[in-house]
């Protein structure tokens, strides 16, 4: 690499540091979340101290998907923190933004998935949100199962591995919302997932089954997974 590359790297670092150390008003941070570059949006999300309106919340959510990974991760972290403070939840209009949340829980970046799932865990008392979100979540999970069930996990096809990754995070989300999902669909998802060749999928099914189920079929599947060949599956 030539000297110009390193000079630009140093310049970008200094600019980012100066931006981080500068105090901006709430309105300026929101404006940069709307119109800024990658560094400006990332740092604006991290520096944002409050959500004051539905417009503020929508600006933040607009950066949760379809943006550079640095922006998405910063926004997901702040979303989790804002949701933990019950005073801000109303501004995010959860029932209207279910698709954004669903897209975010299957992000290619696992840190973003974790942050968003944690954020959504604060919405379990929102019946309208849970009804809409869990229906979408169930449908997506079944669609992914249709794909992943046909996959030979030995051939390493990236496209299908990507689908398995999405399925993994759907199941992790179901672990949180298990009691809000149609029970028959939940049974189907667990039954099919428990037979997938990829152990991480079976692991998530075993984790869901740590909840208190009295259904005989689910108890049988739980016992089967307790004797799985993979340690991470049977540990549950």
Short mmCIF file of C-alpha atoms in Angstrom, two decimals:
data_model
loop_
_atom_site.label_atom_id
_atom_site.label_comp_id
_atom_site.label_asym_id
_atom_site.label_seq_id
_atom_site.Cartn_x
_atom_site.Cartn_y
_atom_site.Cartn_z
CA UNK A 1 0.00 0.00 0.00
CA UNK A 2 1.28 3.47 -0.87
CA UNK A 3 1.72 6.44 1.42
CA UNK A 4 -1.50 8.05 0.18
CA UNK A 5 -3.52 5.16 1.61
CA UNK A 6 -2.03 5.62 5.08
CA UNK A 7 -2.35 9.39 4.89
CA UNK A 8 -6.05 9.05 4.08
CA UNK A 9 -6.44 6.51 6.90
CA UNK A 10 -4.85 8.89 9.39
CA UNK A 11 -6.97 11.77 8.11
CA UNK A 12 -10.18 9.76 8.41
CA UNK A 13 -9.27 8.68 11.94
CA UNK A 14 -8.56 12.25 13.01
CA UNK A 15 -11.80 13.47 11.46
CA UNK A 16 -13.76 10.73 13.25
CA UNK A 17 -12.05 11.53 16.56
CA UNK A 18 -12.74 15.25 16.19
CA UNK A 19 -16.36 14.51 15.35
CA UNK A 20 -16.74 12.25 18.38
CA UNK A 21 -15.22 14.80 20.73
CA UNK A 22 -17.41 17.67 19.48
CA UNK A 23 -20.65 18.43 21.30
CA UNK A 24 -23.73 18.51 19.09
CA UNK A 25 -27.31 19.36 19.89
CA UNK A 26 -30.03 16.72 19.75
CA UNK A 27 -31.36 18.27 16.54
CA UNK A 28 -27.92 18.20 14.91
CA UNK A 29 -27.47 14.53 15.76
CA UNK A 30 -30.88 13.66 14.29
CA UNK A 31 -30.04 15.63 11.16
CA UNK A 32 -26.74 13.76 10.75
CA UNK A 33 -28.59 10.46 11.20
CA UNK A 34 -30.70 11.57 8.25
CA UNK A 35 -28.04 13.00 5.98
CA UNK A 36 -24.57 12.16 7.33
CA UNK A 37 -21.85 9.87 6.05
CA UNK A 38 -20.99 6.51 7.61
CA UNK A 39 -18.89 7.92 10.44
CA UNK A 40 -21.34 10.71 11.18
CA UNK A 41 -24.32 8.35 11.33
CA UNK A 42 -22.46 5.82 13.46
CA UNK A 43 -21.25 8.34 16.01
CA UNK A 44 -24.52 10.30 16.00
CA UNK A 45 -26.36 7.12 16.99
CA UNK A 46 -23.89 6.48 19.81
CA UNK A 47 -24.04 10.09 21.06
CA UNK A 48 -27.84 10.36 20.95
CA UNK A 49 -29.04 10.70 24.54
CA UNK A 50 -32.80 10.57 24.09
CA UNK A 51 -35.70 9.96 21.71
CA UNK A 52 -38.09 12.90 21.85
CA UNK A 53 -40.68 12.04 19.20
CA UNK A 54 -41.92 9.40 16.79
CA UNK A 55 -39.94 11.20 14.09
CA UNK A 56 -36.72 10.77 16.09
CA UNK A 57 -37.48 7.08 16.53
CA UNK A 58 -38.22 6.61 12.85
CA UNK A 59 -34.97 8.31 11.86
CA UNK A 60 -33.06 5.93 14.13
CA UNK A 61 -34.95 2.88 12.79
CA UNK A 62 -34.32 3.96 9.20
CA UNK A 63 -30.65 3.27 9.88
CA UNK A 64 -31.20 -0.18 11.38
CA UNK A 65 -31.34 -1.89 7.97
CA UNK A 66 -29.92 -1.13 4.54
CA UNK A 67 -26.93 0.80 5.89
CA UNK A 68 -23.23 0.09 6.42
CA UNK A 69 -22.60 -2.47 9.16
CA UNK A 70 -20.96 0.09 11.45
CA UNK A 71 -24.13 2.18 11.37
CA UNK A 72 -26.46 -0.79 11.83
CA UNK A 73 -24.53 -2.09 14.83
CA UNK A 74 -24.43 1.30 16.54
CA UNK A 75 -28.15 1.81 15.96
CA UNK A 76 -29.00 -1.68 17.21
CA UNK A 77 -27.08 -1.04 20.42
CA UNK A 78 -28.84 2.25 21.07
CA UNK A 79 -32.20 0.72 20.17
CA UNK A 80 -31.67 -1.92 22.84
CA UNK A 81 -30.79 0.75 25.38
CA UNK A 82 -33.73 2.99 24.49
CA UNK A 83 -36.18 0.07 24.60
CA UNK A 84 -34.88 -0.85 28.05
CA UNK A 85 -36.06 2.58 29.17
CA UNK A 86 -39.83 2.22 29.04
CA UNK A 87 -40.27 5.94 28.49
CA UNK A 88 -39.15 5.67 24.87
CA UNK A 89 -40.99 2.57 23.66
CA UNK A 90 -44.13 4.46 22.58
CA UNK A 91 -42.14 6.57 20.13
CA UNK A 92 -40.98 3.51 18.17
CA UNK A 93 -44.56 2.52 17.23
CA UNK A 94 -43.62 -1.18 17.36
CA UNK A 95 -46.70 -2.56 15.58
CA UNK A 96 -46.04 -0.31 12.56
CA UNK A 97 -42.37 -1.28 12.36
CA UNK A 98 -42.55 -5.07 12.64
CA UNK A 99 -40.94 -5.63 9.24
CA UNK A 100 -37.92 -3.49 10.12
CA UNK A 101 -37.49 -5.44 13.35
CA UNK A 102 -37.89 -8.77 11.58
CA UNK A 103 -35.29 -7.85 8.95
CA UNK A 104 -32.91 -6.75 11.71
CA UNK A 105 -33.08 -9.98 13.74
CA UNK A 106 -31.70 -11.87 10.72
CA UNK A 107 -28.92 -9.40 9.97
CA UNK A 108 -25.66 -10.92 8.71
CA UNK A 109 -23.95 -9.42 11.78
CA UNK A 110 -24.69 -11.53 14.85
CA UNK A 111 -24.09 -8.60 17.23
CA UNK A 112 -26.93 -6.72 15.55
CA UNK A 113 -29.21 -9.75 15.86
CA UNK A 114 -28.48 -10.03 19.58
CA UNK A 115 -29.02 -6.34 20.21
CA UNK A 116 -32.32 -6.26 18.35
CA UNK A 117 -33.65 -9.42 20.00
CA UNK A 118 -32.81 -7.91 23.36
CA UNK A 119 -34.61 -4.70 22.34
CA UNK A 120 -37.69 -6.65 21.26
CA UNK A 121 -37.80 -8.56 24.53
CA UNK A 122 -39.11 -5.34 26.12
CA UNK A 123 -42.16 -5.49 23.83
CA UNK A 124 -43.63 -8.77 25.07
CA UNK A 125 -46.45 -6.95 26.84
CA UNK A 126 -47.45 -5.17 23.63
CA UNK A 127 -50.17 -7.51 22.36
CA UNK A 128 -50.66 -5.75 19.04
CA UNK A 129 -46.97 -5.89 18.26
CA UNK A 130 -46.64 -9.52 19.36
CA UNK A 131 -49.60 -10.63 17.23
CA UNK A 132 -48.24 -9.05 14.05
CA UNK A 133 -44.57 -9.75 14.67
CA UNK A 134 -44.97 -13.38 15.72
CA UNK A 135 -47.10 -14.17 12.69
CA UNK A 136 -44.41 -12.75 10.42
CA UNK A 137 -41.69 -14.51 12.42
CA UNK A 138 -43.45 -17.88 12.17
CA UNK A 139 -43.99 -17.51 8.42
CA UNK A 140 -40.35 -16.57 7.83
CA UNK A 141 -39.09 -19.44 9.98
CA UNK A 142 -41.18 -21.98 8.07
CA UNK A 143 -39.98 -20.54 4.74
CA UNK A 144 -36.37 -20.87 5.88
CA UNK A 145 -37.00 -24.43 7.05
CA UNK A 146 -38.27 -25.28 3.56
CA UNK A 147 -34.90 -24.20 2.17
CA UNK A 148 -32.57 -25.49 4.87
CA UNK A 149 -34.16 -28.94 5.07
CA UNK A 150 -33.01 -29.60 1.49
CA UNK A 151 -29.44 -28.57 2.12
CA UNK A 152 -26.51 -30.93 2.33
CA UNK A 153 -24.45 -29.26 5.03
CA UNK A 154 -21.31 -30.93 3.72
CA UNK A 155 -21.20 -29.06 0.43
CA UNK A 156 -20.66 -25.61 1.95
CA UNK A 157 -22.86 -23.57 -0.36
CA UNK A 158 -22.73 -20.01 0.95
CA UNK A 159 -26.24 -19.10 -0.13
CA UNK A 160 -27.84 -21.86 1.88
CA UNK A 161 -25.46 -21.36 4.78
CA UNK A 162 -26.75 -17.81 4.82
CA UNK A 163 -30.30 -19.11 5.04
CA UNK A 164 -29.29 -21.41 7.91
CA UNK A 165 -27.80 -18.38 9.68
CA UNK A 166 -31.12 -16.57 9.32
CA UNK A 167 -32.97 -19.61 10.62
CA UNK A 168 -30.64 -19.74 13.62
CA UNK A 169 -31.58 -16.19 14.59
CA UNK A 170 -35.28 -16.73 13.94
CA UNK A 171 -35.16 -19.60 16.43
CA UNK A 172 -33.28 -17.45 18.92
CA UNK A 173 -36.06 -14.88 18.59
CA UNK A 174 -38.69 -17.60 19.02
CA UNK A 175 -37.00 -18.54 22.29
CA UNK A 176 -38.03 -15.10 23.56
CA UNK A 177 -41.52 -15.06 22.03
CA UNK A 178 -42.38 -18.76 22.37
CA UNK A 179 -45.56 -18.15 24.35
CA UNK A 180 -46.83 -15.58 21.83
CA UNK A 181 -46.60 -17.88 18.81
CA UNK A 182 -49.39 -20.09 17.52
CA UNK A 183 -48.77 -23.36 19.33
CA UNK A 184 -49.31 -25.65 16.36
CA UNK A 185 -46.88 -23.63 14.27
CA UNK A 186 -44.41 -23.66 17.14
CA UNK A 187 -44.65 -27.46 17.32
CA UNK A 188 -44.07 -27.77 13.60
CA UNK A 189 -41.06 -25.46 13.74
CA UNK A 190 -39.47 -27.36 16.63
CA UNK A 191 -40.21 -30.75 15.12
CA UNK A 192 -38.70 -29.87 11.76
CA UNK A 193 -35.80 -27.92 13.22
CA UNK A 194 -34.85 -30.77 15.53
CA UNK A 195 -34.19 -32.97 12.48
CA UNK A 196 -31.91 -30.49 10.67
CA UNK A 197 -28.37 -31.75 10.03
CA UNK A 198 -26.77 -28.50 11.19
CA UNK A 199 -26.26 -28.77 14.95
CA UNK A 200 -26.70 -25.05 15.65
CA UNK A 201 -30.31 -25.32 14.47
CA UNK A 202 -30.97 -28.31 16.70
CA UNK A 203 -29.27 -26.43 19.53
CA UNK A 204 -31.73 -23.56 19.22
CA UNK A 205 -34.66 -25.99 19.19
CA UNK A 206 -33.31 -27.59 22.37
CA UNK A 207 -33.02 -24.14 23.93
CA UNK A 208 -36.65 -23.32 23.11
CA UNK A 209 -37.64 -26.58 24.78
CA UNK A 210 -36.15 -25.45 28.08
CA UNK A 211 -39.41 -23.55 28.53
CA UNK A 212 -42.13 -25.36 30.45
CA UNK A 213 -44.00 -27.46 27.88
CA UNK A 214 -46.46 -30.21 28.82
CA UNK A 215 -47.16 -31.35 25.27
CA UNK A 216 -46.18 -35.02 24.85
CA UNK A 217 -44.71 -34.56 21.37
CA UNK A 218 -42.47 -31.72 22.53
CA UNK A 219 -41.39 -33.67 25.60
CA UNK A 220 -40.42 -36.55 23.33
CA UNK A 221 -38.41 -34.24 21.06
CA UNK A 222 -36.73 -32.71 24.11
CA UNK A 223 -35.63 -36.14 25.28
CA UNK A 224 -34.34 -36.96 21.82
CA UNK A 225 -32.24 -33.80 21.76
CA UNK A 226 -30.89 -34.55 25.23
CA UNK A 227 -29.28 -37.60 23.61
CA UNK A 228 -28.03 -35.75 20.53
CA UNK A 229 -24.57 -36.60 19.20
CA UNK A 230 -23.50 -32.96 19.61
CA UNK A 231 -22.62 -31.64 23.06
CA UNK A 232 -24.01 -28.14 22.42
CA UNK A 233 -27.40 -29.64 21.60
CA UNK A 234 -27.67 -32.13 24.45
CA UNK A 235 -26.42 -29.68 27.13
CA UNK A 236 -29.93 -28.25 27.30
#
